[in-house]
Short mmCIF file of C-alpha atoms and ligand atoms in Angstrom, two decimals:
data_model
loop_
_atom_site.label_atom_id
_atom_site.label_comp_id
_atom_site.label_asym_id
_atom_site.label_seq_id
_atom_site.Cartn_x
_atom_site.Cartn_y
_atom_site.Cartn_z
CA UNK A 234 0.00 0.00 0.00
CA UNK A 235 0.72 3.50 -0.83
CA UNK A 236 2.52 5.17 2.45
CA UNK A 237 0.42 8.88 3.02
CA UNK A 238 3.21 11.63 3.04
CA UNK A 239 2.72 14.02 5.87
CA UNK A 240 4.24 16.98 7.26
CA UNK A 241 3.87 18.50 10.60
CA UNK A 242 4.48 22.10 10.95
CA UNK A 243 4.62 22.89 14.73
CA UNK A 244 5.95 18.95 15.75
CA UNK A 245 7.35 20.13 18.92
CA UNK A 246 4.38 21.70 20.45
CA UNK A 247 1.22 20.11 22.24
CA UNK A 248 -0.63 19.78 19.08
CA UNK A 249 2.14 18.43 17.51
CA UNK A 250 3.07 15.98 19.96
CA UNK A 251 -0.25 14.85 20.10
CA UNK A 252 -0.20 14.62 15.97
CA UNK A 253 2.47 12.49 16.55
CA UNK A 254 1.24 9.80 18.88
CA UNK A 255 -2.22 9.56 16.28
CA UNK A 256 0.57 8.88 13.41
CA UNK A 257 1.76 6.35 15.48
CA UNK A 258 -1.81 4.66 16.46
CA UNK A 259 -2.69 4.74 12.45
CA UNK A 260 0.23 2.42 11.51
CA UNK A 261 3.44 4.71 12.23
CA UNK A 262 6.33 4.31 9.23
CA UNK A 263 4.13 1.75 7.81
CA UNK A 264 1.35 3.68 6.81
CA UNK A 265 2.57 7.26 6.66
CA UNK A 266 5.92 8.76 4.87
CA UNK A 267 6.45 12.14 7.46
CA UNK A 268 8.13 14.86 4.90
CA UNK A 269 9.21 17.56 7.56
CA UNK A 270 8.66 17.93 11.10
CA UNK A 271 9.46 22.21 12.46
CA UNK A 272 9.96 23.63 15.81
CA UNK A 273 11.42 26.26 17.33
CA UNK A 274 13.55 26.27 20.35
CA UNK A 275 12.99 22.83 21.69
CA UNK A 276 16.08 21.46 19.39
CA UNK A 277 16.04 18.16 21.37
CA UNK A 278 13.02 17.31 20.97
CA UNK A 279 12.78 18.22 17.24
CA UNK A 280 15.97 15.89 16.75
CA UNK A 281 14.52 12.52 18.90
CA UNK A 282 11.00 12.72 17.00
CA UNK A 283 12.35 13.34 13.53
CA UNK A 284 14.81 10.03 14.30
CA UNK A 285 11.77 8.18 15.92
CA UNK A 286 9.79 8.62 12.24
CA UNK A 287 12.40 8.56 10.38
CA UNK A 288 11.50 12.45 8.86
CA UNK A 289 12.72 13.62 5.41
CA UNK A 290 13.79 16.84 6.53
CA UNK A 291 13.76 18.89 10.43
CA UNK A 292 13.41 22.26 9.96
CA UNK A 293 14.11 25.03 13.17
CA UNK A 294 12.04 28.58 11.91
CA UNK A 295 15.14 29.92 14.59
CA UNK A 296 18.42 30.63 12.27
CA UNK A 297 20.45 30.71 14.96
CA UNK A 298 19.74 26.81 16.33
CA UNK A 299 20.91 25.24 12.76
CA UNK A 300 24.18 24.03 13.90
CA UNK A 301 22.25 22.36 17.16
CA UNK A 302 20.06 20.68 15.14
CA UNK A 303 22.47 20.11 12.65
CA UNK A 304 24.53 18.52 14.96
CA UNK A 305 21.91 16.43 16.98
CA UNK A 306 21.40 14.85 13.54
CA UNK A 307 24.50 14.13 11.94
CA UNK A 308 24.77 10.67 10.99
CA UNK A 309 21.55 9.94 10.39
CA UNK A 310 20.75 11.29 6.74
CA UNK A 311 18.20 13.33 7.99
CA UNK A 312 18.22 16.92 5.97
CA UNK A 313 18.45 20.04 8.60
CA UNK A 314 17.37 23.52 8.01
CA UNK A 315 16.80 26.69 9.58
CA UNK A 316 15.00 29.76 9.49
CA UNK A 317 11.67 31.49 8.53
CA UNK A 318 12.38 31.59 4.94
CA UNK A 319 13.94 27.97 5.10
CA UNK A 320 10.55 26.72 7.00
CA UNK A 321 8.26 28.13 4.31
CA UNK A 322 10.07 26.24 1.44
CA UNK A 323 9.74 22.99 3.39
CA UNK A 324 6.22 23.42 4.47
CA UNK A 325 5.10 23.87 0.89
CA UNK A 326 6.82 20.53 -0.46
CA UNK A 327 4.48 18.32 -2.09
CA UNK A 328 2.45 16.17 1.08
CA UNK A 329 -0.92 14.36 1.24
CA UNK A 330 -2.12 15.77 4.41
CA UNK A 331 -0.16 19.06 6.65
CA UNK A 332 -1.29 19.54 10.69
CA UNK A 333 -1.29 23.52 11.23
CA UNK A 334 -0.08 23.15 14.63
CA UNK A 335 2.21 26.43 14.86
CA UNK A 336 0.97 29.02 17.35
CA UNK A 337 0.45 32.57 16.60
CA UNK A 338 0.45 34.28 13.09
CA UNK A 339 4.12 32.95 12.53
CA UNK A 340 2.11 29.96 11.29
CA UNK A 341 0.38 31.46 9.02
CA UNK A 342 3.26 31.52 5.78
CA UNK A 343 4.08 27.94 6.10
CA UNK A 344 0.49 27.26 6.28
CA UNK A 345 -0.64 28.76 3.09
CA UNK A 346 2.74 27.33 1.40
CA UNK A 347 1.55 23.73 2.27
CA UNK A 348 -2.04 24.76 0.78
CA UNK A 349 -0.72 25.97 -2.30
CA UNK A 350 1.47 22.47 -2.80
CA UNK A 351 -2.29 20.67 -2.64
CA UNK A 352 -2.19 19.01 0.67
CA UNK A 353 -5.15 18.58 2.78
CA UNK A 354 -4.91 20.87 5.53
CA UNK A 355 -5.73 19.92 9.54
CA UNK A 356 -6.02 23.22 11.05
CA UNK A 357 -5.00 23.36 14.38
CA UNK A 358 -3.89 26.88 14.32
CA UNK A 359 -6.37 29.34 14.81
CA UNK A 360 -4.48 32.54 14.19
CA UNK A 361 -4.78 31.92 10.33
CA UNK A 362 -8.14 32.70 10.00
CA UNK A 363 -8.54 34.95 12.81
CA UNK A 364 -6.13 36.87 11.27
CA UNK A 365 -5.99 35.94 7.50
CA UNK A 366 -9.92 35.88 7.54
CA UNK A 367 -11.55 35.45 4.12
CA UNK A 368 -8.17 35.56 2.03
CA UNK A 369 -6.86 32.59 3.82
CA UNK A 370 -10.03 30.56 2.84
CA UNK A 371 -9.69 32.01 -0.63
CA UNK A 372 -6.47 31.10 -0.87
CA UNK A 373 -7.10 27.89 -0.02
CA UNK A 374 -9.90 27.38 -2.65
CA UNK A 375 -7.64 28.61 -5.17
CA UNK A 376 -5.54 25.60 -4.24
CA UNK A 377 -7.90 22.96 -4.54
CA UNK A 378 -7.13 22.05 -0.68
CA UNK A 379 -8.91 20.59 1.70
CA UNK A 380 -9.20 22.53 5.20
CA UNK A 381 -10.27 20.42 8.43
CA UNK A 382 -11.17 22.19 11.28
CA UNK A 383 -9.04 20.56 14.19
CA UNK A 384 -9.63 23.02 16.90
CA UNK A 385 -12.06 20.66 19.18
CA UNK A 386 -14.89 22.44 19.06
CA UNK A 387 -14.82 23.71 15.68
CA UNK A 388 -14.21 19.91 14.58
CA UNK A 389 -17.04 18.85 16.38
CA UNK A 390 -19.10 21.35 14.49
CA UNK A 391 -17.94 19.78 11.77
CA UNK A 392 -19.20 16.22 12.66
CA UNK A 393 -22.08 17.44 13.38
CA UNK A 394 -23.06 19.96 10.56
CA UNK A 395 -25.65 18.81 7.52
CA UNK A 396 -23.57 20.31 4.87
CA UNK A 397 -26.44 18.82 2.61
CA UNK A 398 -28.75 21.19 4.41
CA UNK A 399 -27.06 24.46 5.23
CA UNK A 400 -30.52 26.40 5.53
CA UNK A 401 -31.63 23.75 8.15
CA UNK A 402 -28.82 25.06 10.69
CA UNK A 403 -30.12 28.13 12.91
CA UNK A 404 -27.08 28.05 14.90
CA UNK A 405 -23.72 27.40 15.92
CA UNK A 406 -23.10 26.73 19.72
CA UNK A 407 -19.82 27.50 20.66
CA UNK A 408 -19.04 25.78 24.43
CA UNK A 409 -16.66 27.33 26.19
CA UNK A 410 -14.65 25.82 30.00
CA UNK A 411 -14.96 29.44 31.20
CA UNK A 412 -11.42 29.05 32.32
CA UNK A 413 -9.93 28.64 35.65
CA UNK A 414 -11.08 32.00 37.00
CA UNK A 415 -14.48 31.24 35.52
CA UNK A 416 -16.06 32.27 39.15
CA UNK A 417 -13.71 34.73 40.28
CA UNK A 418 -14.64 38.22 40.76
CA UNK A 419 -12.80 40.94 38.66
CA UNK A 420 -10.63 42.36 41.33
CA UNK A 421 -9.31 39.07 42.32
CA UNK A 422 -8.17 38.49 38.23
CA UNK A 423 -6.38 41.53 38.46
CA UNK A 424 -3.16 40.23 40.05
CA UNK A 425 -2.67 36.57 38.79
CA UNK A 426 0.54 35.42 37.59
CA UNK A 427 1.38 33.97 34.01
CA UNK A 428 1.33 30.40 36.02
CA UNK A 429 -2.17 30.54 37.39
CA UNK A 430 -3.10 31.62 34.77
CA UNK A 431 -1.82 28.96 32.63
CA UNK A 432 -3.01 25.91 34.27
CA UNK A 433 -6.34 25.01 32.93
CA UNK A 434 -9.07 22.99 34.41
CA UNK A 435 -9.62 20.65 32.02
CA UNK A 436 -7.59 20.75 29.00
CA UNK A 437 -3.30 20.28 28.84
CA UNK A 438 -2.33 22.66 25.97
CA UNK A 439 0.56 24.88 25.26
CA UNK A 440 1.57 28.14 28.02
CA UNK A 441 -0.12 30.48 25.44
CA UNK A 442 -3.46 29.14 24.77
CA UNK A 443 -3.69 28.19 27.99
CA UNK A 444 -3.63 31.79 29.05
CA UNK A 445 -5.82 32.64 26.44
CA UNK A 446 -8.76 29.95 27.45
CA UNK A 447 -8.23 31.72 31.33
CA UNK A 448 -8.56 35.54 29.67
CA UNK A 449 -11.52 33.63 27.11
CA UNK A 450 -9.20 35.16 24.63
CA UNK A 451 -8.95 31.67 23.20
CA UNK A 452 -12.85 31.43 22.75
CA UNK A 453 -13.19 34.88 21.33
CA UNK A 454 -10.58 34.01 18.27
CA UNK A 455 -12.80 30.56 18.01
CA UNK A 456 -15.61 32.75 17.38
CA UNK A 457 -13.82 34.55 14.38
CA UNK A 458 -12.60 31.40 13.47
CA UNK A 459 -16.14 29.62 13.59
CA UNK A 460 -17.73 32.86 11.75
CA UNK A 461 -14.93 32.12 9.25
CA UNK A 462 -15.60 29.12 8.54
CA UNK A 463 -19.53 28.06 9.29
CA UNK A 464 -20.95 31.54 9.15
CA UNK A 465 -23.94 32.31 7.07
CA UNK A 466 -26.37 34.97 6.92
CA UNK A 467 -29.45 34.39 9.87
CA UNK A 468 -27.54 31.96 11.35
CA UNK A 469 -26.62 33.21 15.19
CA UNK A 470 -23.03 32.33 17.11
CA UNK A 471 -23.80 31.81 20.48
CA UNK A 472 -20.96 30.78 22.91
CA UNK A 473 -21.83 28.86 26.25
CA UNK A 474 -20.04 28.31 29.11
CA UNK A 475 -20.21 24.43 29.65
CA UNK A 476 -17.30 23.55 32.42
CA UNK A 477 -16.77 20.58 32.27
CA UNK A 478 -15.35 20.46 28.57
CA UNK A 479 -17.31 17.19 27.33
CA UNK A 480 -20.09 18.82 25.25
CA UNK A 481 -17.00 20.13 22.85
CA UNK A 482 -19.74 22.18 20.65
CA UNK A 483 -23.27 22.32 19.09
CA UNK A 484 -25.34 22.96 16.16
CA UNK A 485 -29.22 24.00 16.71
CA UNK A 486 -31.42 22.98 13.81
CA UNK A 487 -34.63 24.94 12.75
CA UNK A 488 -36.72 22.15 14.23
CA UNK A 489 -35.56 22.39 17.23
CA UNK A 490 -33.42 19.83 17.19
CA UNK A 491 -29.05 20.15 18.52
CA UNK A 492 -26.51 17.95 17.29
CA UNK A 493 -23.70 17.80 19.84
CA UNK A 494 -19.90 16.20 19.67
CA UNK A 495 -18.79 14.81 22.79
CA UNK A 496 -15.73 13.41 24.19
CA UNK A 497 -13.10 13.33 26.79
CA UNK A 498 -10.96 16.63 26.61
CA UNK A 499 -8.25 15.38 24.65
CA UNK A 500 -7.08 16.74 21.17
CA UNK A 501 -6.09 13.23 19.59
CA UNK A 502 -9.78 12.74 18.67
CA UNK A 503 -9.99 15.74 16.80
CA UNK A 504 -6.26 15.44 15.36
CA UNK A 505 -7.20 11.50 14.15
CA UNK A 506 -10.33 12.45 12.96
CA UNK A 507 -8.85 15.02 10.32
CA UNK A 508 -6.31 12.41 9.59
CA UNK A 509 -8.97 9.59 8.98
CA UNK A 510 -11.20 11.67 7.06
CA UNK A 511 -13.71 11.08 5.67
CA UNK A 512 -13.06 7.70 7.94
CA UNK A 513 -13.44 7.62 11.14
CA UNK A 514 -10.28 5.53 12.76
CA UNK A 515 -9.97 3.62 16.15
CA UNK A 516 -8.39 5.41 18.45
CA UNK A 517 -7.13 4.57 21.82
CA UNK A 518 -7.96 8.00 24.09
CA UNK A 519 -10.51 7.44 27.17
CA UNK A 520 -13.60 6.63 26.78
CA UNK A 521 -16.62 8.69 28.30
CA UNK A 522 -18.06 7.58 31.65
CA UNK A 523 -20.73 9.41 32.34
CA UNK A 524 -21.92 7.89 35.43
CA UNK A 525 -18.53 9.86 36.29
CA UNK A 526 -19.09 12.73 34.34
CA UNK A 527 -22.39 12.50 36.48
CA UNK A 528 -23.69 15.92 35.47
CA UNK A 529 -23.28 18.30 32.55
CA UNK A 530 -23.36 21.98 33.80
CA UNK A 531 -24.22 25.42 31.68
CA UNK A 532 -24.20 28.78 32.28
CA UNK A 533 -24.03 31.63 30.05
CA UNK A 534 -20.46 33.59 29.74
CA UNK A 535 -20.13 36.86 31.49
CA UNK A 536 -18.96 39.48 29.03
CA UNK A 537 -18.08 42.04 31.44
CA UNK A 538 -15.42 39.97 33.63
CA UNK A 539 -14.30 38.26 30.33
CA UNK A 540 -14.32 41.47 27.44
CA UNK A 541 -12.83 39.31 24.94
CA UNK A 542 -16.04 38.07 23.89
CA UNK A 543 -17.21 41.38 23.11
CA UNK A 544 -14.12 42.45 21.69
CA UNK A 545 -14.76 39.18 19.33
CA UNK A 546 -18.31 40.10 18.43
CA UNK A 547 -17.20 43.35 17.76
CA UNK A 548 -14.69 41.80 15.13
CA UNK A 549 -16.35 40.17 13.61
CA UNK A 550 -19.39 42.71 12.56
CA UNK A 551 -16.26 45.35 11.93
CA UNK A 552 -15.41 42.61 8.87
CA UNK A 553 -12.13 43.18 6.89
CA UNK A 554 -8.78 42.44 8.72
CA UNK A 555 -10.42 43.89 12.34
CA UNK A 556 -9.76 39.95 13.54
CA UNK A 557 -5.81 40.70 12.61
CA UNK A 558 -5.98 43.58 14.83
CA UNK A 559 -7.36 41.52 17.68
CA UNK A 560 -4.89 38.91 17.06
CA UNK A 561 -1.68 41.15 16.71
CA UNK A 562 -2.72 43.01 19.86
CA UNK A 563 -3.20 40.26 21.83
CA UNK A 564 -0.64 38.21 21.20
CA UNK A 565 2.14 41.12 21.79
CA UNK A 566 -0.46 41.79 24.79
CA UNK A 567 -0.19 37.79 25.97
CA UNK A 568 3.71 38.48 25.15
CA UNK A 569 4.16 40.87 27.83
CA UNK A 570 1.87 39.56 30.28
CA UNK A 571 4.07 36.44 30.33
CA UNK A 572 6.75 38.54 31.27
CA UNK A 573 5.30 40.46 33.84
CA UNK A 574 5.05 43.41 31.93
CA UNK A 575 1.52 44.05 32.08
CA UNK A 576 -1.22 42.58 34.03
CA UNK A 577 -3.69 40.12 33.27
CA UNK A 578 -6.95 42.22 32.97
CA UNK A 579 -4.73 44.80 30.58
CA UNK A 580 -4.99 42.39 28.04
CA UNK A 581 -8.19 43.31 26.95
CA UNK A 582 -7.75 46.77 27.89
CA UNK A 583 -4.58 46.96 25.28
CA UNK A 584 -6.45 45.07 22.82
CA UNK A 585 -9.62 47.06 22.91
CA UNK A 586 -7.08 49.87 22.46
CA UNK A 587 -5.87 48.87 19.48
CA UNK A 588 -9.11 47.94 18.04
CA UNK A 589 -10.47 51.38 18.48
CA UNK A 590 -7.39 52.91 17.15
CA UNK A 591 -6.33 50.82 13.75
CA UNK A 592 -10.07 49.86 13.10
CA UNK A 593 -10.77 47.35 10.78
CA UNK A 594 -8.32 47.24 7.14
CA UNK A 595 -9.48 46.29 4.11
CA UNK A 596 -8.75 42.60 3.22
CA UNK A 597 -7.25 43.49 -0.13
CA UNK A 598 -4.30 40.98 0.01
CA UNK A 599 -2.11 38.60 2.27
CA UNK A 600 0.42 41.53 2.51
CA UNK A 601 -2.72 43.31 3.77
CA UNK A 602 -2.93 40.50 7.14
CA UNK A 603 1.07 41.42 7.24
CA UNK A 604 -0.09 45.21 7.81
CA UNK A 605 -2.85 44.79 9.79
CA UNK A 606 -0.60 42.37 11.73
CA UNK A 607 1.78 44.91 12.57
CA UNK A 608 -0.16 48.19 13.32
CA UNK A 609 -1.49 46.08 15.60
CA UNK A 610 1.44 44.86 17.38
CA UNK A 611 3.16 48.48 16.99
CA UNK A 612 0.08 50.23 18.79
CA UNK A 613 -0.01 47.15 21.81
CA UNK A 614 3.95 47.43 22.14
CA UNK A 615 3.44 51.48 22.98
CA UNK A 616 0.91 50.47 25.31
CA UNK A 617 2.63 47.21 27.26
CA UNK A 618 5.16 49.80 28.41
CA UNK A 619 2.44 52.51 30.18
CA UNK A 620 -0.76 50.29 31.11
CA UNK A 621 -1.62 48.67 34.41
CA UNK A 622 -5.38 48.26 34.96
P1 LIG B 960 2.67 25.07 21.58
O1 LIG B 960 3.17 26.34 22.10
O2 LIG B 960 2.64 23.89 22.46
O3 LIG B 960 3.49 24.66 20.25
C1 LIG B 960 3.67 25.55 19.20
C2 LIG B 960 4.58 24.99 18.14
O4 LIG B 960 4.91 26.07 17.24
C3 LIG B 960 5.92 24.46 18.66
O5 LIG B 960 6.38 23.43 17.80
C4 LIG B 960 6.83 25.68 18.53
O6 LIG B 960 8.19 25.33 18.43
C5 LIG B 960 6.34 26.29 17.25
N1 LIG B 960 6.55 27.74 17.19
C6 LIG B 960 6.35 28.64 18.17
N2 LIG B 960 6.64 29.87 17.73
C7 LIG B 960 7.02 29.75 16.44
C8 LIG B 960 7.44 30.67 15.45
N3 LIG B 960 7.52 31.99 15.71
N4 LIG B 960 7.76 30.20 14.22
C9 LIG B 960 7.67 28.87 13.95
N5 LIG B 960 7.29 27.96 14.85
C10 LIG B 960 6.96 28.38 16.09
O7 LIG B 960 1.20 25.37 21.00
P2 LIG B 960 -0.02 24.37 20.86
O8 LIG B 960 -0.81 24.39 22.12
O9 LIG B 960 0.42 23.08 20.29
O10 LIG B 960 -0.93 25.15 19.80
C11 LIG B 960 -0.61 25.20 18.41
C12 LIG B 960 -1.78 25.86 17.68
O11 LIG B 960 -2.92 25.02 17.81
C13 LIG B 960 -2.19 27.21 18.26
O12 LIG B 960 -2.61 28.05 17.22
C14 LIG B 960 -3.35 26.87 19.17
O13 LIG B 960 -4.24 27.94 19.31
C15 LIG B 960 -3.98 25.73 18.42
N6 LIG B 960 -4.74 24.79 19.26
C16 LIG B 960 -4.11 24.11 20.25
C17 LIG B 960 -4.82 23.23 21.05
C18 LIG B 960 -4.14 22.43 22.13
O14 LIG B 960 -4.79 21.60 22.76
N7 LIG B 960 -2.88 22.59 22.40
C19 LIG B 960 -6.20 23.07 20.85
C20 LIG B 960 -6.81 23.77 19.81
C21 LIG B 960 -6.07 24.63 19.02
MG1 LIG B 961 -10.55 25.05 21.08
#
């Protein structure tokens, strides 16, 4: 049988790591042919997996780790690169299937690259159409690829949407943890540190989206990135604060009738359905109990403690690049949080800021994401230096 060639852009990360143990569950180096594996700064790691699959090529997007890497692999015929410019080339060779699992707009070049080269896209990273909005999807109709939603609950709005019927679908119910500080009052969120911050109650992600699901920042670019890619006119995006992450998302039908996905909180059902598809594969991840799980709880989300939502909604009826504003902003925002720049609840403030300030560009071009990108970032750097809420 024909081995599937894969890459996997972001192999180091959570997502990544994760893609990596489904590859393995679906047959490993018999069934699939792994292209390139990138990362960053854990060089290490990079080297062990690419050896482990027996990679084509392990690419660093940091120049200045090429001879570590280089190193780490000599000997075993595995090709080494380094750089932005290097990791664009090799995310754009010819693959079958590419996980998106990058963080932050940086992903957002390779991405398109391995779109353009035809291979079925599993998007893990959200930033590229949060910030690349309608271009990015055009872009990747021009290619003839495939985009799966891998972000949980936007792939379980994808199991569960009749794509047959898309006037039957009144609307999309976004579930949301609520974070860890989900109950806390305002003035107690004020003065958390970047490590309470990042420990969430359900879900074991990355440091930065884990800060983003306790600020709801995470849910409010899943909003842009579900009005991206499921919105239609009269249909409504609600979001719903469900905490104990099982329900992973909904659609209502116009008989009344909701569809819901649901699942133990772990990514490798999402990542292995996108890498099965249109099959669905055996898995081994944990089974629901739900004598356990006992009870499901709701409640809906509280805009004022958590303004990202707002800030999203706002976004999203500004149109044209306003979700690349959000994004830049926030993540230089997240940036400086983590270093204890800013507090937590400035955040929002910043990113409200630059919202109000840059407005919402036209979407006339990719280069046009790239500006957006950076006014953004420009008018939240100013800002990190002189803000405490
Ligand atoms: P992570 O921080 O664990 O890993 C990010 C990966 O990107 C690493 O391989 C890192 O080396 C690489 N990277 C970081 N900065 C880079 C840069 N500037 N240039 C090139 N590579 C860079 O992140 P993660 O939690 O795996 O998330 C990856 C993406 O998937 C994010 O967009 C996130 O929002 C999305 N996502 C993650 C989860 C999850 O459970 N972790 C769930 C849904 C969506
Ligand atoms: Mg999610």
């Amino acid at each position: 049988m024909q081995r599937r060639r894969i890459s996997i852009l972001g192999s180091t990360g959570s997502i990544g790591v994760s893609t990596l143990d489904v590859v393995e569950q679906l047959g490993g180096r018999e069934a699939f042919e792994v292209v390139v594996l990138t990362g960053r700064d854990n060089i290490d790691l990079l080297a062990r997996q690419a050896v482990a699959v027996g990679a084509r090529h392990a690419v660093t997007s940091d120049a200045s780790r090429y001879a570590a890497l280089k190193e780490r692999l000599a000997g075993t015929g595995i090709e080494v690169a380094a750089g932005p410019d290097a990791l664009v080339e090799l995310a754009g060779l010819p693959v079958d299937w590419t996980m998106a699992g990058i963080v932050g707009i940086a992903g957002l070049a390779p991405t398109l690259a391995a779109a353009r080269s035809g291979a079925t896209i599993a998007l893990a990273n959200k930033e590229c159409l949060v910030s690349g909005g309608a271009l990015f999807i055009d872009e990747i109709e021009k290619a003839g690829s495939t985009l799966l939603p891998v972000d949980s609950e936007h792939n379980a709005i994808f199991q569960v949407l009749d794509t047959a019927q898309p006037d039957a679908v009144e609307r999309i119910i976004l579930t949301a943890s609520g974070g860890p500080f989900r109950t806390w009052p305002v003035e107690r969120m004020r003065d958390v540190t970047p490590e309470i911050a990042a420990a969430h109650p359900n879900w074991s992600m990355g440091r930065k989206i884990s800060i983003d699901s306790a600020s709801l920042f995470n849910k409010a670019l899943e909003m842009i990135e579900a009005d991206r890619l499921f919105g239609a006119p009269g249909r409504r995006l609600e979001v719903l604060v469900h905490p104990q992450s099982v329900i992973h998302s909904m659609v209502g039908y116009r008989d009344g009738s909701v569809l819901a996905q649901l699942g133990a909180p772990d990514m490798r059902t999402a990542i292995g359905y996108a890498l099965g598809w249109p099959a669905r594969p055996a898995l081994s991840v944990e089974r629901l109990d739900f004598a356990k799980v006992a009870r499901l709880d709701f409640e809906a989300p509280d805009e004022t403690r958590f303004p990202a939502l707002r800030l999203a909604r706002e976004a999203i009826a500004a149109g044209g690049l306003a979700g690349a504003v959000l994004n830049g902003a926030k993540e230089v925002a997240l940036e400086a949080f983590i270093d204890g720049r800013i507090g937590f609840l400035d955040i929002a403030l910043i990113v409200e800021q630059a919202m109000e300030a840059i407005g919402a560009p036209a979407a006339t071009g990719i280069d046009a994401v790239y500006e957006a990108d950076k006014a953004a970032r420009g008018f939240a750097a100013g800002r990190c230096g002189v803000t405490r809420a």
